XYZ file of C-alpha atoms in Angstrom:
364
model
C 39.877 -1.576 0.678
C 36.759 -0.280 -1.355
C 33.690 -2.534 -0.747
C 30.365 -2.290 -2.682
C 27.366 -4.166 -0.198
C 24.703 -4.606 -3.166
C 21.380 -5.395 -1.164
C 18.183 -3.739 -4.238
C 15.808 -4.394 -2.361
C 16.192 -4.466 0.946
C 15.425 -7.656 1.597
C 17.500 -7.808 5.568
C 18.628 -4.092 6.503
C 19.346 -5.849 9.993
C 22.236 -8.332 8.259
C 23.365 -5.946 5.647
C 24.405 -3.115 8.714
C 25.531 -5.279 11.191
C 28.206 -6.737 7.956
C 29.026 -2.570 6.720
C 29.944 -1.657 10.428
C 32.222 -5.381 10.940
C 34.256 -4.561 7.042
C 34.154 -0.683 7.698
C 35.507 -1.835 11.417
C 38.576 -4.310 9.914
C 39.823 -1.316 7.934
C 37.325 -1.083 4.809
C 36.078 2.225 3.155
C 32.056 0.374 2.921
C 29.567 1.674 1.074
C 25.617 0.013 1.122
C 23.937 0.070 -1.509
C 20.114 -0.638 -1.655
C 16.825 1.370 -1.185
C 14.052 3.138 0.785
C 13.154 -0.010 3.445
C 9.234 0.029 2.623
C 7.960 -1.101 6.125
C 9.802 1.770 8.307
C 13.416 3.052 9.989
C 16.905 0.841 9.982
C 19.967 1.450 11.141
C 22.501 5.227 11.060
C 25.134 3.801 8.726
C 28.732 3.757 11.046
C 31.463 4.332 9.803
C 30.031 3.551 6.356
C 27.972 5.122 3.819
C 24.537 4.114 2.986
C 23.217 5.038 -1.354
C 19.901 4.271 -2.274
C 20.097 3.410 -5.665
C 17.496 1.136 -7.106
C 13.829 1.366 -6.241
C 13.900 5.186 -6.281
C 9.811 5.303 -7.906
C 8.558 2.244 -5.807
C 9.440 4.004 -3.182
C 6.756 6.836 -3.787
C 3.876 3.572 -4.227
C 2.373 1.862 -1.329
C 0.172 -0.861 -2.315
C 2.699 -3.821 -2.474
C 1.321 -5.379 -6.075
C 1.831 -2.382 -7.754
C 4.987 -1.458 -6.398
C 6.168 -5.165 -6.624
C 5.084 -4.439 -10.655
C 7.513 -0.217 -10.744
C 9.900 -2.456 -9.370
C 10.250 -5.475 -12.041
C 10.576 -1.827 -14.876
C 13.330 -0.418 -12.646
C 15.490 -2.991 -11.808
C 17.063 -3.681 -15.315
C 17.483 0.558 -16.124
C 19.200 0.741 -12.065
C 21.417 -2.228 -12.119
C 23.041 -0.751 -15.723
C 22.784 2.851 -13.833
C 24.476 0.078 -10.801
C 27.562 -1.678 -13.597
C 28.716 1.776 -13.502
C 28.795 3.243 -10.643
C 30.925 0.126 -9.298
C 33.398 1.410 -10.758
C 34.229 2.674 -7.934
C 34.869 0.351 -6.183
C 37.027 -2.570 -5.799
C 35.232 -5.437 -4.649
C 31.538 -5.947 -5.557
C 29.776 -8.009 -2.219
C 25.675 -8.809 -2.869
C 23.554 -10.186 -0.838
C 20.187 -10.286 -2.584
C 19.895 -9.850 -6.505
C 15.547 -9.993 -7.054
C 15.190 -11.126 -10.751
C 18.592 -14.412 -11.065
C 17.311 -14.718 -14.714
C 18.465 -11.532 -16.249
C 20.574 -10.639 -13.152
C 24.054 -12.356 -14.574
C 23.978 -10.642 -17.549
C 23.762 -7.539 -15.878
C 26.724 -7.527 -12.448
C 29.151 -4.813 -12.403
C 32.150 -6.362 -14.784
C 35.797 -6.200 -13.928
C 35.135 -6.492 -9.918
C 36.000 -9.334 -8.478
C 32.419 -10.759 -7.101
C 31.131 -11.997 -4.041
C 27.371 -13.097 -3.821
C 26.397 -14.864 0.137
C 23.750 -17.886 -0.681
C 20.724 -16.823 2.601
C 19.628 -19.264 0.626
C 20.999 -21.689 -1.840
C 18.183 -21.649 -4.448
C 14.870 -19.824 -4.007
C 12.799 -20.554 -1.278
C 9.044 -20.114 -2.956
C 10.044 -19.595 -7.103
C 9.019 -17.682 -10.079
C 9.196 -18.916 -12.773
C 13.125 -19.510 -14.579
C 14.105 -18.546 -11.051
C 16.077 -21.428 -10.484
C 17.537 -21.576 -13.371
C 18.435 -18.344 -13.407
C 20.158 -18.437 -9.654
C 22.458 -21.195 -11.153
C 24.023 -20.147 -14.037
C 24.390 -16.958 -11.432
C 26.066 -18.342 -9.436
C 29.191 -18.759 -12.097
C 29.878 -15.618 -12.357
C 31.091 -15.090 -8.901
C 34.680 -15.321 -7.772
C 33.906 -16.004 -5.028
C 30.127 -18.131 -3.114
C 29.803 -17.507 0.770
C 27.243 -19.286 2.691
C 26.724 -19.275 6.261
C 27.068 -23.108 7.313
C 28.919 -26.573 5.749
C 25.268 -27.575 4.602
C 24.723 -24.993 2.317
C 28.840 -25.322 1.391
C 27.192 -29.394 0.163
C 24.669 -28.529 -1.074
C 26.563 -25.623 -3.136
C 28.596 -28.685 -3.773
C 26.923 -31.799 -4.550
C 23.741 -30.196 -6.399
C 24.901 -26.506 -7.792
C 27.963 -27.801 -8.841
C 29.661 -24.374 -7.981
C 34.065 -25.714 -7.545
C 34.812 -26.366 -4.390
C 37.452 -23.641 -4.458
C 34.653 -20.497 -5.031
C 32.516 -21.498 -2.331
C 32.847 -20.351 1.725
C 31.385 -20.809 4.520
C 31.717 -17.701 7.348
C 29.088 -17.672 9.595
C 25.941 -14.925 10.071
C 26.899 -13.832 12.895
C 24.471 -12.503 16.194
C 22.863 -9.001 15.429
C 24.154 -6.962 18.560
C 23.255 -3.580 17.732
C 19.629 -5.589 17.466
C 20.307 -6.630 21.617
C 21.692 -3.643 21.726
C 18.915 -0.990 21.711
C 17.183 0.977 25.090
C 14.623 -1.609 27.044
C 11.115 -0.907 26.673
C 7.967 -2.171 28.076
C 6.645 -6.087 26.956
C 4.289 -6.780 24.138
C 1.679 -7.489 26.977
C 1.647 -8.346 30.002
C 1.929 -11.894 31.191
C 3.217 -13.592 34.313
C 3.385 -16.530 32.201
C 7.162 -17.950 30.605
C 7.027 -17.311 26.538
C 8.242 -19.206 23.808
C 7.950 -16.676 20.449
C 8.156 -18.270 17.370
C 9.367 -14.986 15.151
C 10.368 -13.824 11.875
C 8.094 -13.543 8.453
C 5.208 -16.058 8.318
C 4.989 -18.752 5.087
C 4.455 -22.106 4.970
C 7.882 -23.598 4.909
C 8.287 -22.168 8.324
C 6.534 -24.872 10.453
C 3.141 -22.933 12.190
C 1.184 -24.577 12.023
C 2.809 -28.416 12.611
C 4.062 -25.563 16.016
C 0.613 -24.610 17.271
C -0.376 -28.721 17.118
C 2.224 -29.389 19.417
C 1.571 -26.245 21.537
C -1.937 -28.539 22.129
C -1.666 -29.966 26.136
C 0.203 -26.682 27.340
C -0.736 -25.089 29.942
C 1.148 -22.800 32.366
C 2.637 -20.732 29.604
C 1.477 -19.113 26.103
C 3.212 -19.080 22.946
C 3.714 -15.758 20.480
C 4.175 -16.547 16.846
C 5.207 -12.946 15.817
C 5.933 -11.550 12.664
C 4.528 -10.552 9.292
C 2.297 -12.339 7.378
C 3.467 -13.327 3.514
C 0.445 -16.387 3.689
C -3.205 -16.914 5.090
C -2.490 -16.634 8.924
C -7.305 -17.431 9.340
C -6.761 -21.205 9.278
C -3.288 -21.153 11.935
C -5.138 -18.930 13.797
C -8.704 -20.904 13.950
C -6.518 -24.334 14.795
C -4.278 -22.486 17.744
C -5.371 -23.674 20.920
C -5.325 -22.125 24.194
C -2.438 -20.041 24.762
C -1.417 -19.188 21.585
C -0.929 -14.734 21.435
C -0.840 -14.227 17.509
C 1.001 -10.647 16.498
C 0.238 -10.882 12.854
C 2.416 -7.553 11.527
C 5.517 -6.250 10.672
C 7.820 -5.777 13.952
C 10.537 -2.777 13.674
C 13.416 -2.599 15.190
C 12.038 -0.267 17.625
C 9.806 -2.923 19.076
C 11.915 -6.108 17.995
C 14.098 -5.927 22.073
C 10.459 -6.362 23.803
C 9.713 -10.053 21.911
C 13.627 -11.652 22.536
C 14.097 -9.944 26.209
C 10.609 -11.662 27.463
C 10.793 -14.871 25.725
C 12.015 -17.568 27.281
C 12.531 -20.374 24.733
C 12.612 -19.535 21.108
C 10.696 -22.193 18.628
C 11.669 -22.185 14.516
C 10.344 -25.264 13.839
C 11.034 -24.771 10.131
C 11.318 -26.983 7.315
C 13.869 -26.643 6.164
C 16.335 -23.250 5.879
C 19.930 -22.611 5.799
C 20.523 -20.481 8.456
C 18.174 -18.291 10.179
C 18.162 -14.755 10.508
C 15.587 -15.551 13.404
C 18.189 -17.428 14.841
C 21.332 -14.808 15.607
C 18.954 -12.221 16.915
C 17.971 -14.528 18.860
C 21.592 -15.557 20.184
C 22.404 -12.036 20.064
C 19.825 -11.530 23.031
C 20.896 -14.782 24.685
C 18.263 -16.518 23.440
C 18.204 -20.575 24.341
C 17.111 -21.879 20.558
C 14.579 -24.939 19.919
C 15.606 -25.551 16.899
C 13.803 -28.408 13.678
C 16.997 -30.517 11.752
C 16.973 -28.875 8.932
C 19.576 -26.973 6.950
C 22.725 -25.649 9.489
C 20.313 -26.224 12.547
C 22.094 -29.209 13.780
C 25.573 -26.472 12.865
C 24.303 -24.063 15.879
C 23.090 -26.819 18.460
C 26.577 -28.270 19.070
C 27.959 -25.522 19.475
C 25.698 -26.364 22.371
C 23.366 -22.356 22.282
C 20.298 -24.797 21.137
C 18.604 -27.684 20.955
C 16.619 -30.257 17.982
C 14.669 -31.521 17.279
C 12.877 -34.536 14.102
C 11.991 -31.361 11.617
C 7.711 -33.298 11.413
C 7.700 -34.369 15.195
C 4.208 -31.724 16.510
C 5.035 -34.769 19.201
C 8.910 -34.514 19.231
C 8.023 -30.679 19.598
C 5.752 -30.500 22.165
C 8.424 -32.934 24.484
C 10.639 -30.732 23.933
C 9.786 -27.650 24.860
C 7.702 -28.980 27.414
C 10.968 -29.835 28.825
C 12.627 -27.026 28.848
C 9.728 -24.979 30.166
C 10.537 -27.585 33.027
C 14.869 -26.945 32.845
C 16.460 -24.164 33.860
C 19.469 -25.023 34.079
C 19.380 -26.095 30.640
C 17.787 -22.887 28.801
C 20.705 -20.782 31.118
C 23.318 -23.541 29.764
C 22.418 -22.480 26.708
C 22.128 -19.325 26.825
C 25.207 -18.861 28.638
C 26.978 -20.835 25.447
C 25.116 -17.950 22.642
C 26.816 -15.038 24.427
C 29.831 -17.035 25.101
C 29.895 -17.195 20.878
C 28.249 -13.613 19.753
C 31.294 -12.629 21.676
C 33.648 -15.339 19.420
C 33.081 -16.994 16.669
C 29.718 -15.503 15.929
C 31.227 -11.446 16.461
C 31.364 -9.358 14.205
C 34.668 -8.693 14.760
C 35.195 -11.923 14.025
C 32.800 -12.731 10.883
C 34.789 -8.834 9.521
C 37.617 -9.772 10.035
C 37.874 -13.229 8.080
C 35.451 -11.500 4.799
C 37.854 -8.598 4.528
C 40.567 -11.839 4.234
C 38.524 -12.973 1.764
C 37.948 -9.843 -0.503
C 41.760 -9.055 0.503
C 42.230 -12.053 -1.465
C 40.623 -12.896 -4.982
C 41.609 -8.640 -5.421
C 45.807 -9.987 -5.113
C 44.898 -12.894 -7.275
C 43.236 -10.224 -10.103
C 46.392 -8.592 -10.428
């Protein structure tokens, strides 16, 4: 089975790597088609080939605003060039598409087409993106989503036929946890609560800072690249909060998760989260808002939830878990079990390849 995994903008290199490696391990011949990641090194290919086919001029531009303009200019020619290159594949599996308003007309033809709905709809949409995303789904033979919640939205809100929607879990990002140990970002004797990932309004960091008031004897670390103005967050932060407002690469990431006693994701909306599956890879207990597919993780015993938007409930949840080592240890043990079982990439690679085989045999 010849498979292309396609992430034109390199939005999720850790996920792309894990999926491509798992598919190769399951017996597929895999190429990852992507672009150069602008923020640092990525994992070396393991059993698959990696081609940086997209946005080669933009990769040489340092200024982010100018780089975005160059990417827009390159997008259509690059998509058309890739459509020709896709003739080598039996299955083309897109992870993300960046110009939904046009991409439906630029897809490869005569190949089984799969897309993963990492975000069922864009969270911070530009004009025309939502309408373009709806239209885009109509052109795929299968839509993979990481939760039953996401499946329900695709079918109920967007009208995607149920037989085209397939729930396959995200998978723990085990290759990140396998990195050699390094020193923690800062030294502290106190327990650490970690909120990690891109800083965006929907992540609920302001709610977490409000909930942190009155919690003593612990530190809250808020770490990740800002995609919003974080000055108001820093101004409202109570004592015991440390900000790490920068891109944190795969080489640094393990030190944050290994030092964390609890990982908190207070999102206002989500389907599923790569940060969550990174925490599971490190065997870290989780406190999650009850949005999207998060409740499905809590149902496994690896996390607890609190009512989204409720700072009092979040405060009590943090305080309760910091004072209950046995509960944290039980969640951590469950995370390890899930990482070796239903959320392992060996299982996800097998299930994804089985989907491809069904599509190819049906087309034949």
